[in-house]
PDB file of C-alpha atoms in Angstrom:
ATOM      1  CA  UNK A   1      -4.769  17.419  -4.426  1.00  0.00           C
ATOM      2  CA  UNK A   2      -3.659  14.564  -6.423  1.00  0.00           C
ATOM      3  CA  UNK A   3      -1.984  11.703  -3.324  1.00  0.00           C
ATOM      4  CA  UNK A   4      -0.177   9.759  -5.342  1.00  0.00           C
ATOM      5  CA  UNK A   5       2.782  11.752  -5.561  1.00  0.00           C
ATOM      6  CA  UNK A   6       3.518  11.858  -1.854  1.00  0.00           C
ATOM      7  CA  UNK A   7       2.578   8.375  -2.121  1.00  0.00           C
ATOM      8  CA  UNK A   8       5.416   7.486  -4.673  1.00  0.00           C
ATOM      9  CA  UNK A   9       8.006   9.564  -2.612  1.00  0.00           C
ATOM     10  CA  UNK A  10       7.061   7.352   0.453  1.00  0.00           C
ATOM     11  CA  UNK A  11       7.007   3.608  -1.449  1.00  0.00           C
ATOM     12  CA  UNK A  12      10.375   4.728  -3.440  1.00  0.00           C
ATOM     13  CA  UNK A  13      12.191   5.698  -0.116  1.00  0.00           C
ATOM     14  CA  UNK A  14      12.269   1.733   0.925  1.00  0.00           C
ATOM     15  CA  UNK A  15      15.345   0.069  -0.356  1.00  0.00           C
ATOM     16  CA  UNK A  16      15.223  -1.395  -3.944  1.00  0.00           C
ATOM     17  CA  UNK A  17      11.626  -0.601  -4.613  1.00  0.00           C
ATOM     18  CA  UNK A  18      10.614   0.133  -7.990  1.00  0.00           C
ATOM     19  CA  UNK A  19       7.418   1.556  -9.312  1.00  0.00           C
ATOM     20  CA  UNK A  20       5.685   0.309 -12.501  1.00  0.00           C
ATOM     21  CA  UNK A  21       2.098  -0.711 -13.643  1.00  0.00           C
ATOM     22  CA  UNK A  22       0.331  -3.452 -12.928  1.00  0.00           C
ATOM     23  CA  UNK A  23      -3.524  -4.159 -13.889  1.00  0.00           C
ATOM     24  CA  UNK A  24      -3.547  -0.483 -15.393  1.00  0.00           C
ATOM     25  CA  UNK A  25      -2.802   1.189 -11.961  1.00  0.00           C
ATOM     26  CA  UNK A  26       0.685   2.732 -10.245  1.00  0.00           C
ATOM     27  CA  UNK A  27       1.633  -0.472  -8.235  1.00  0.00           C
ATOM     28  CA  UNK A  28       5.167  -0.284  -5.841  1.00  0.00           C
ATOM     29  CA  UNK A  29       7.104  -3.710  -5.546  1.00  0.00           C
ATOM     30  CA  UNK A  30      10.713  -4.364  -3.927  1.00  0.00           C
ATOM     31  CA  UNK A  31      12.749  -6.138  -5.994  1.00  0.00           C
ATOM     32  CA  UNK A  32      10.159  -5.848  -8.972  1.00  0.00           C
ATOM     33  CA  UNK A  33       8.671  -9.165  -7.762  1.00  0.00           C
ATOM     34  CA  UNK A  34       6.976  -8.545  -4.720  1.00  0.00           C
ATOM     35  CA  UNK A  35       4.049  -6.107  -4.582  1.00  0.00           C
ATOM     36  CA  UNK A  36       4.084  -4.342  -1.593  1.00  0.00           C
ATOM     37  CA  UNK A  37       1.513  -1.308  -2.710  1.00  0.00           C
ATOM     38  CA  UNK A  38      -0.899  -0.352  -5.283  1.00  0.00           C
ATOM     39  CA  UNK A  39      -2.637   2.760  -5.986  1.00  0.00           C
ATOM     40  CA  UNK A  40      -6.163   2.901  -7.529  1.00  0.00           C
ATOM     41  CA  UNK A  41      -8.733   5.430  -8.761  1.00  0.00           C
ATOM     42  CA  UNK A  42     -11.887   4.132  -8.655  1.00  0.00           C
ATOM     43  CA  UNK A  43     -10.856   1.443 -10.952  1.00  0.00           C
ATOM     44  CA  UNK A  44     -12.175  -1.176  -8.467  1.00  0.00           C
ATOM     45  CA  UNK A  45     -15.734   0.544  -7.404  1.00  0.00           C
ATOM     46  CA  UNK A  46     -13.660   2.394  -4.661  1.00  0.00           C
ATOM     47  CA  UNK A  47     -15.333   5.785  -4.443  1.00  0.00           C
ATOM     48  CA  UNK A  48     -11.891   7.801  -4.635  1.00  0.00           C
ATOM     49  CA  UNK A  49      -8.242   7.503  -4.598  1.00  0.00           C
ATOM     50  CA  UNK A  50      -6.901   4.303  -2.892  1.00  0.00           C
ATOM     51  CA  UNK A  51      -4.440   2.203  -1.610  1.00  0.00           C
ATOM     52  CA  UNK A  52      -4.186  -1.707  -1.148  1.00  0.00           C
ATOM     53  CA  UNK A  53      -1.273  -3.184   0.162  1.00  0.00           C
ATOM     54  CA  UNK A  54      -0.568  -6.837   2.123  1.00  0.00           C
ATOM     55  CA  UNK A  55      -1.313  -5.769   6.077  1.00  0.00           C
ATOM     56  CA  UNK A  56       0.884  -8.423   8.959  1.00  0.00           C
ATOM     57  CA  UNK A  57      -1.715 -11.033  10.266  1.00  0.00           C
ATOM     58  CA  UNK A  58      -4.937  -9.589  11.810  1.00  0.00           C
ATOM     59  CA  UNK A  59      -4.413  -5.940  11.136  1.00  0.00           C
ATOM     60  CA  UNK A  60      -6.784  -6.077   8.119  1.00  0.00           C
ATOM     61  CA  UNK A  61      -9.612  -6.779  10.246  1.00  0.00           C
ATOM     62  CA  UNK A  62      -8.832  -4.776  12.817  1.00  0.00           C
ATOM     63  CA  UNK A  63      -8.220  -1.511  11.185  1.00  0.00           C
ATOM     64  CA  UNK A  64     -11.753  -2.475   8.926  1.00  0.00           C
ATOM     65  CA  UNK A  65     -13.302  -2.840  12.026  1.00  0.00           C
ATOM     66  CA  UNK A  66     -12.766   0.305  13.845  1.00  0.00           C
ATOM     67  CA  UNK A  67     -12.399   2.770  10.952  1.00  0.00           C
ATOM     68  CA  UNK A  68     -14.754   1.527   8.185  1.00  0.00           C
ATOM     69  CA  UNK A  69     -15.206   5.236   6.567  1.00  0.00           C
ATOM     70  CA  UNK A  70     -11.532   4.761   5.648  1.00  0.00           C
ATOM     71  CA  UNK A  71     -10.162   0.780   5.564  1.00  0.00           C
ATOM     72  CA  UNK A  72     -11.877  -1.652   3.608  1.00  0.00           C
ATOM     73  CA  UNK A  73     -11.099  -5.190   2.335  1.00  0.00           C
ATOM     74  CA  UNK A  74     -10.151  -4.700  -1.247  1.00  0.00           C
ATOM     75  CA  UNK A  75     -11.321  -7.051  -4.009  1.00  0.00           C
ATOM     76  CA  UNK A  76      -9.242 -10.007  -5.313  1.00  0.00           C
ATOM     77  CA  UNK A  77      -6.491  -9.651  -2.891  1.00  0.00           C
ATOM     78  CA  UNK A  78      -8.920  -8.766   0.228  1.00  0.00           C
ATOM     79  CA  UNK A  79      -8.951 -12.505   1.406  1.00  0.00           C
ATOM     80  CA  UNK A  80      -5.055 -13.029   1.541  1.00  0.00           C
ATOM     81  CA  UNK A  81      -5.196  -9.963   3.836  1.00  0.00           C
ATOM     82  CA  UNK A  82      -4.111  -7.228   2.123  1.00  0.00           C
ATOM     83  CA  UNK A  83      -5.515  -3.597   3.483  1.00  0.00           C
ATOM     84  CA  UNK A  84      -7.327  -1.058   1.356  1.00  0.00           C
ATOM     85  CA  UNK A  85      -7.073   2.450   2.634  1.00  0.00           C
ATOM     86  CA  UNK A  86      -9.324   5.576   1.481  1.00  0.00           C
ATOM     87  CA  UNK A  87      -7.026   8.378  -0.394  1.00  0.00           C
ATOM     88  CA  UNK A  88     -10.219  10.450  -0.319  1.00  0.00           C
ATOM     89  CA  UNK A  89     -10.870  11.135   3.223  1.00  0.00           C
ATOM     90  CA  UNK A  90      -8.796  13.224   6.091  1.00  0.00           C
ATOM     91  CA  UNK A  91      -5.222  11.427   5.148  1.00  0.00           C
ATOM     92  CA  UNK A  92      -2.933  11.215   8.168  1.00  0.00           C
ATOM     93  CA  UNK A  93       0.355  11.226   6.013  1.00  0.00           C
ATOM     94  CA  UNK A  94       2.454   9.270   9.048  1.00  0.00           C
ATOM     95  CA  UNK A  95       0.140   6.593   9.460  1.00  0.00           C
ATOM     96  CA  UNK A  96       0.175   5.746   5.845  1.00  0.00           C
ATOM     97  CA  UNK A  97       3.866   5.699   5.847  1.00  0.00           C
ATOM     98  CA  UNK A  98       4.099   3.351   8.359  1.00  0.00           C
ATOM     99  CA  UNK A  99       1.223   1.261   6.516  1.00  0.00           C
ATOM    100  CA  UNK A 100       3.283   1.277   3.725  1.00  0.00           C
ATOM    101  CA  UNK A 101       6.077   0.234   5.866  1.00  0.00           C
ATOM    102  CA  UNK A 102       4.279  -2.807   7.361  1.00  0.00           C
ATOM    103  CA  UNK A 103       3.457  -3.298   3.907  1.00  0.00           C
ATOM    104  CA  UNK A 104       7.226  -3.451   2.556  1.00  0.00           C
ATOM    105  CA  UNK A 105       7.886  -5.717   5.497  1.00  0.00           C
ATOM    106  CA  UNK A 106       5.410  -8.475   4.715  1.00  0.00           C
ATOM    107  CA  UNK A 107       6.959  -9.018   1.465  1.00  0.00           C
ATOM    108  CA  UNK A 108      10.405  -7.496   1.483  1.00  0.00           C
ATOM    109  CA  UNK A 109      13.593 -10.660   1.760  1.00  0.00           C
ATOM    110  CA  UNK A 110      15.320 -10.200   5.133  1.00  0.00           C
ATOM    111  CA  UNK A 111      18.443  -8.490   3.868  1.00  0.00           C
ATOM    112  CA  UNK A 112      16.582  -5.277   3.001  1.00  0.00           C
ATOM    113  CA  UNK A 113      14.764  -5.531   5.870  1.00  0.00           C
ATOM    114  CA  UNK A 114      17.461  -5.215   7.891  1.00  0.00           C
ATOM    115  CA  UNK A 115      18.550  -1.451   5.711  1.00  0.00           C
ATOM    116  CA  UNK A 116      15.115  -0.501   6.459  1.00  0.00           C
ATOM    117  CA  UNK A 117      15.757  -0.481  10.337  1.00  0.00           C
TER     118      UNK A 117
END
């Protein structure tokens, strides 16, 4: 089953997020400036469906760390700490949302913020 549906209805829930593409792939930003999630196909040697998005400080490592099967450092972005996740694996829906969530956060000005709680 094709996750980037469900994935779209999550990122396009937050407030003023838009979808459109950037480096070929479906990429999520608020305010069409700041990228808060991108979702890739193997485009970057990933062996399935993926997402990368910015993770808060230390949860990058963390999450790589412990679950390595499913989190990995993604290229180009990897060392400002941004979080790839496996698509292609046992998906537990809730904890991507809140992923994508953190995600928004990181980037997202404080005014939306404050709609999003």
């Amino acid at each position: 089953m094709d996750p980037l549906p469900r994935l779209r209805r999550i990122c396009l829930a937050l407030p003023e997020s838009r979808e459109r593409l950037s480096h070929g792939c479906p990429a999520f930003f608020v305010r069409e400036r700041k990228q808060f999630a991108m979702y890739t196909v193997a485009a970057y040697d990933e062996p399935g469906p993926a997402i990368w998005c910015p993770a808060p400080p230390g949860v990058q490592s963390d999450l790589v760390d412990a679950e390595p099967h499913r989190f990995f450092v993604p290229p180009y972005v990897g060392h400002r700490g941004w979080l790839g996740v496996r698509l292609d694996v046992d998906v537990d829906w809730p904890e991507i949302d809140g992923i994508v969530r953190d995600a928004y956060r990181v980037v997202a000005p404080k005014k939306l913020l404050a709609q999003l709680d």
